[in-house]
JSON list of C-alpha atoms in Angstrom, two decimals:
[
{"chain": "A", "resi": 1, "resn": "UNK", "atom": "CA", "xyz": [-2.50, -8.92, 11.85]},
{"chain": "A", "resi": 2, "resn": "UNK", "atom": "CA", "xyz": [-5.68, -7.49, 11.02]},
{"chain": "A", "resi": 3, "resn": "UNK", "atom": "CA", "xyz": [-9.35, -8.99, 10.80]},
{"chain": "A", "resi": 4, "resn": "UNK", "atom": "CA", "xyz": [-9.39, -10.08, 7.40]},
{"chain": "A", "resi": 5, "resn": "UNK", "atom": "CA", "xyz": [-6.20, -11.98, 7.71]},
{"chain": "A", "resi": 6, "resn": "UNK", "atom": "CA", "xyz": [-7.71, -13.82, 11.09]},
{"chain": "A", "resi": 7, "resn": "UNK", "atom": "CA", "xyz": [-10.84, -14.18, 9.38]},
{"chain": "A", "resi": 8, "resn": "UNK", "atom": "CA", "xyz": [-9.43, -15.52, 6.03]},
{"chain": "A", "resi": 9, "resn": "UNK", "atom": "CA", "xyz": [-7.07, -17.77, 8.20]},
{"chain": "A", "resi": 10, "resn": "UNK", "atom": "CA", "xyz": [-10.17, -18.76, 10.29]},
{"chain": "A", "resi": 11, "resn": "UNK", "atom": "CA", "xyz": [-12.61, -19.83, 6.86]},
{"chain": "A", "resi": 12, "resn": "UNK", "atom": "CA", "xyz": [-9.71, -21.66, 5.56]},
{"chain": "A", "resi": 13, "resn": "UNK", "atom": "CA", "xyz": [-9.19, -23.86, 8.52]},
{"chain": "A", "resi": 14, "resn": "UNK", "atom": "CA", "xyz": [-12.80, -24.32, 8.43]},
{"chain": "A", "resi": 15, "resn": "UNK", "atom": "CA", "xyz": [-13.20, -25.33, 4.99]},
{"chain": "A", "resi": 16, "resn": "UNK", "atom": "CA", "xyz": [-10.12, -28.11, 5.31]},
{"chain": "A", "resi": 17, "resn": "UNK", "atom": "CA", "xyz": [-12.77, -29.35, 7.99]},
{"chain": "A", "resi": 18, "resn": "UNK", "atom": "CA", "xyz": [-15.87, -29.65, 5.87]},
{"chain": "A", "resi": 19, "resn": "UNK", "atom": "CA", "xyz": [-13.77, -31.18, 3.08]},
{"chain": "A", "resi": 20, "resn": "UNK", "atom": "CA", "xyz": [-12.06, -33.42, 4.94]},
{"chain": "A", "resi": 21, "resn": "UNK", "atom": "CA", "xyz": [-16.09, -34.65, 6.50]},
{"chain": "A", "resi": 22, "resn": "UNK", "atom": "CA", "xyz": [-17.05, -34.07, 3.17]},
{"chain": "A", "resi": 23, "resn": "UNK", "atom": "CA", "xyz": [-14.25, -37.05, 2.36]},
{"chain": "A", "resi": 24, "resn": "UNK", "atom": "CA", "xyz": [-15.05, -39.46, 4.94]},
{"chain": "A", "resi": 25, "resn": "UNK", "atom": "CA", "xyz": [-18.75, -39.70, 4.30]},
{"chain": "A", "resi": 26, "resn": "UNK", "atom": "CA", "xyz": [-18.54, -39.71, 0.82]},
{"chain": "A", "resi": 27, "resn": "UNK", "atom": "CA", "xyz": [-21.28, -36.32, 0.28]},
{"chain": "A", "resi": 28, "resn": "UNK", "atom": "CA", "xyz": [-19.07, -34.37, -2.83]},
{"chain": "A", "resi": 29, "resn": "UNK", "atom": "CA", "xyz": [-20.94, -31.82, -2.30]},
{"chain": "A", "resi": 30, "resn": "UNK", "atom": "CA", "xyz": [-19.62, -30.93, 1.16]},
{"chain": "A", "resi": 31, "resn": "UNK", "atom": "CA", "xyz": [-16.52, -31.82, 0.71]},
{"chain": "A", "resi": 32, "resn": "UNK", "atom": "CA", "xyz": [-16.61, -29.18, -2.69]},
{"chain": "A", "resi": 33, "resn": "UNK", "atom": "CA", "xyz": [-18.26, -26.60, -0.22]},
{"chain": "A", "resi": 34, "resn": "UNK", "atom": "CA", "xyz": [-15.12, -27.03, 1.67]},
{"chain": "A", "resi": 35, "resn": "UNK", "atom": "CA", "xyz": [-12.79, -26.69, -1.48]},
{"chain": "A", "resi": 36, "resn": "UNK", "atom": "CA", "xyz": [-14.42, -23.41, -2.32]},
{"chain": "A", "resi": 37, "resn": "UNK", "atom": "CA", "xyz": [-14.53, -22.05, 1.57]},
{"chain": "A", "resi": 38, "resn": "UNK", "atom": "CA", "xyz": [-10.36, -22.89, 1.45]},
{"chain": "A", "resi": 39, "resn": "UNK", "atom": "CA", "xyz": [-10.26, -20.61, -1.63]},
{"chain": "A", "resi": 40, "resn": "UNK", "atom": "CA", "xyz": [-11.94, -18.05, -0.56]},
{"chain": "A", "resi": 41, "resn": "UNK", "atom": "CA", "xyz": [-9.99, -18.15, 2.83]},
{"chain": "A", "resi": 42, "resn": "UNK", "atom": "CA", "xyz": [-6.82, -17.91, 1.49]},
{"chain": "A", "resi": 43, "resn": "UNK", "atom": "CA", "xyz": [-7.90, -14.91, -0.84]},
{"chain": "A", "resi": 44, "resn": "UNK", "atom": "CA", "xyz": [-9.53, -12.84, 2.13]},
{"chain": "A", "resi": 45, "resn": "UNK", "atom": "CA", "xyz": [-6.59, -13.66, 4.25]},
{"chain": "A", "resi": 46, "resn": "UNK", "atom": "CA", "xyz": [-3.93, -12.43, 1.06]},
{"chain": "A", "resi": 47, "resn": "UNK", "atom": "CA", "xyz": [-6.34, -9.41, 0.72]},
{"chain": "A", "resi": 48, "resn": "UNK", "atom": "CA", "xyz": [-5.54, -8.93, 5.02]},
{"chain": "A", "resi": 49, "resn": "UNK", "atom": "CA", "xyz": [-1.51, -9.12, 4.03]},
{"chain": "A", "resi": 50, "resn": "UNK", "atom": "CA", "xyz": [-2.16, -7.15, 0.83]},
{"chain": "A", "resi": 51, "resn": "UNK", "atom": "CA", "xyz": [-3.43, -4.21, 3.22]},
{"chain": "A", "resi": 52, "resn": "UNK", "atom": "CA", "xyz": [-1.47, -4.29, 5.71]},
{"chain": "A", "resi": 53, "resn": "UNK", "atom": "CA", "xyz": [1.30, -4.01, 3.31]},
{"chain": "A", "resi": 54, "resn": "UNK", "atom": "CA", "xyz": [0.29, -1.32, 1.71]},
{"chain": "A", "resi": 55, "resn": "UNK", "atom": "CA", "xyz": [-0.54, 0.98, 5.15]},
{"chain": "A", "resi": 56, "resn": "UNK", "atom": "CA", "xyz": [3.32, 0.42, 5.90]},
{"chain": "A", "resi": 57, "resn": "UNK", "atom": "CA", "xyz": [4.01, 1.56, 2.92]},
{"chain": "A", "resi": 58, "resn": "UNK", "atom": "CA", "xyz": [2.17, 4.92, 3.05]},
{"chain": "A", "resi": 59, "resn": "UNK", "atom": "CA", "xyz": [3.76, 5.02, 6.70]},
{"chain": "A", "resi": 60, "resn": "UNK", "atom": "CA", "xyz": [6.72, 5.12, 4.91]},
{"chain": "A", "resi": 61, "resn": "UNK", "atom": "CA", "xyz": [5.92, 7.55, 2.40]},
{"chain": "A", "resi": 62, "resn": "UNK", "atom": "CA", "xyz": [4.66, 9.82, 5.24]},
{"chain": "A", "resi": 63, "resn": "UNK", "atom": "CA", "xyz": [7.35, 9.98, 7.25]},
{"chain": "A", "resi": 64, "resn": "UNK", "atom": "CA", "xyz": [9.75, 10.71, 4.23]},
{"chain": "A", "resi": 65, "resn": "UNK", "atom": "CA", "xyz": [7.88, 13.31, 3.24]},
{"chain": "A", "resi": 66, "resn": "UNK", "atom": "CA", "xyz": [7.92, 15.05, 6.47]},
{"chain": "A", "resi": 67, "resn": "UNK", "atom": "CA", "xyz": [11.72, 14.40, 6.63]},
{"chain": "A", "resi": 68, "resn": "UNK", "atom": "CA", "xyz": [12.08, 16.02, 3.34]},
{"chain": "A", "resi": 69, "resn": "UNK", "atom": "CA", "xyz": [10.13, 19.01, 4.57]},
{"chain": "A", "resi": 70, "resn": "UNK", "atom": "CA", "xyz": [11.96, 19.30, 7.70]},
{"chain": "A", "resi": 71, "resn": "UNK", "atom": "CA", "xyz": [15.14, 19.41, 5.66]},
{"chain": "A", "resi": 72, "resn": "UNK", "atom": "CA", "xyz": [14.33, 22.21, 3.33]},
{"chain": "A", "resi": 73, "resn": "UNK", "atom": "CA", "xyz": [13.08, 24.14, 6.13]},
{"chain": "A", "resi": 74, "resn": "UNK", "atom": "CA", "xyz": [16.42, 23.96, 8.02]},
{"chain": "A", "resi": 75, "resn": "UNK", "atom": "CA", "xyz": [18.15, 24.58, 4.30]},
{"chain": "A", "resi": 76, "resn": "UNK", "atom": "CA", "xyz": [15.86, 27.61, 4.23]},
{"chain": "A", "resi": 77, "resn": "UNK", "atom": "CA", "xyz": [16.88, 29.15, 7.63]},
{"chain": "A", "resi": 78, "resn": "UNK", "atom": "CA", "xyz": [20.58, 28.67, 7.61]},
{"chain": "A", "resi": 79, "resn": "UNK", "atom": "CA", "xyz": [20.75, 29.81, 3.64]},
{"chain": "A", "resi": 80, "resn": "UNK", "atom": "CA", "xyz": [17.73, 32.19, 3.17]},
{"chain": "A", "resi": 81, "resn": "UNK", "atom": "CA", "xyz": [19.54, 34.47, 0.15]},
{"chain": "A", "resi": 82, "resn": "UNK", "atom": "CA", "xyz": [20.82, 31.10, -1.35]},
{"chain": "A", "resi": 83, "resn": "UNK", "atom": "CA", "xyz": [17.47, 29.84, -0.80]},
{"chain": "A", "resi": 84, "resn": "UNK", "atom": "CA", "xyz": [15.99, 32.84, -2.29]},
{"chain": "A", "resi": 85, "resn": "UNK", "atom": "CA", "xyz": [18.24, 32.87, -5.49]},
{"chain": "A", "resi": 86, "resn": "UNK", "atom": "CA", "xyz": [17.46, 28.66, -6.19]},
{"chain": "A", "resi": 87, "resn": "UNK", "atom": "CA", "xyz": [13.96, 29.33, -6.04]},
{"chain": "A", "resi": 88, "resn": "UNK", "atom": "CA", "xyz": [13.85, 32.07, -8.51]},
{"chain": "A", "resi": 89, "resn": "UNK", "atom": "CA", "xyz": [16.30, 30.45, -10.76]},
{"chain": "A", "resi": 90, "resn": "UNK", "atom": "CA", "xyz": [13.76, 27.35, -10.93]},
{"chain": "A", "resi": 91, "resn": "UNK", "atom": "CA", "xyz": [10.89, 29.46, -11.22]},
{"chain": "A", "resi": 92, "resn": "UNK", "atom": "CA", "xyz": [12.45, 30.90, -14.14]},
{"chain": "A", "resi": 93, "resn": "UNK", "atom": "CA", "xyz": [13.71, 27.72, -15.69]},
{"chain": "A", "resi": 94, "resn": "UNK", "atom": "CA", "xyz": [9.50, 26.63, -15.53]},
{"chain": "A", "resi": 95, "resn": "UNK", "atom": "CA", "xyz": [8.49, 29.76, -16.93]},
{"chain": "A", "resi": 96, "resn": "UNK", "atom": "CA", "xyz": [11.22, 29.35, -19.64]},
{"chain": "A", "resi": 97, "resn": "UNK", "atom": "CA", "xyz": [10.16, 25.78, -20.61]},
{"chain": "A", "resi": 98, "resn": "UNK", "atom": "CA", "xyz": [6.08, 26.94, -20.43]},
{"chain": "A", "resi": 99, "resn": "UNK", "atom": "CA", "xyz": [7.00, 29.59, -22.66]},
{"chain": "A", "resi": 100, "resn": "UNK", "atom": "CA", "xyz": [8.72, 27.50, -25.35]},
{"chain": "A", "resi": 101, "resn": "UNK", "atom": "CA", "xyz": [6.18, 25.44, -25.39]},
{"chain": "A", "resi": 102, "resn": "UNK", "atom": "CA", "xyz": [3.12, 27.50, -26.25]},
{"chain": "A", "resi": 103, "resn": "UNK", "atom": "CA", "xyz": [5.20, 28.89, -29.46]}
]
């Protein structure tokens, strides 16, 4: 959980509150106040999840990338001439495909 989740939990709760006293002594103002503070609680707070959310995912995304590079590293050092011979044969499949193109 991080702050804006507690905090957007935290002004909801709150705003329940002040429409709920709003309620019982009949002020529509307050208990409006508290309508709007409940809205803008549970925004903050799906803003908090939102974020989170999206730092796992580049977590994720991080540590596949460094699996991937760990991978074609090993690839590299057990099969350096095979290695070798894919790389050129894709550097010349993007040269051959640039080169079309600019005809």
């Amino acid at each position: 959980m991080n702050k804006d989740e507690v905090k957007g939990t935290f002004t909801e709760v709150a705003g329940r509150a002040k429409e709920a006293v709003g309620d019982a002594i009949g002020n529509r103002r307050v208990q409006t106040e508290g309508m709007v503070d409940q809205v803008a609680g549970a925004t903050q707070h799906a803003y908090g999840v939102a974020k989170e959310r999206v730092a796992d995912v580049a977590d994720a995304g991080r540590a596949y990338y460094d699996e991937g590079v760990h991978a074609i590293g090993r690839r590299v050092e057990e099969q350096p001439v095979g290695s070798l011979l894919f790389a050129g044969v894709i550097g010349f499949a993007v040269g051959w495909l640039c080169r079309g193109r600019q005809q």
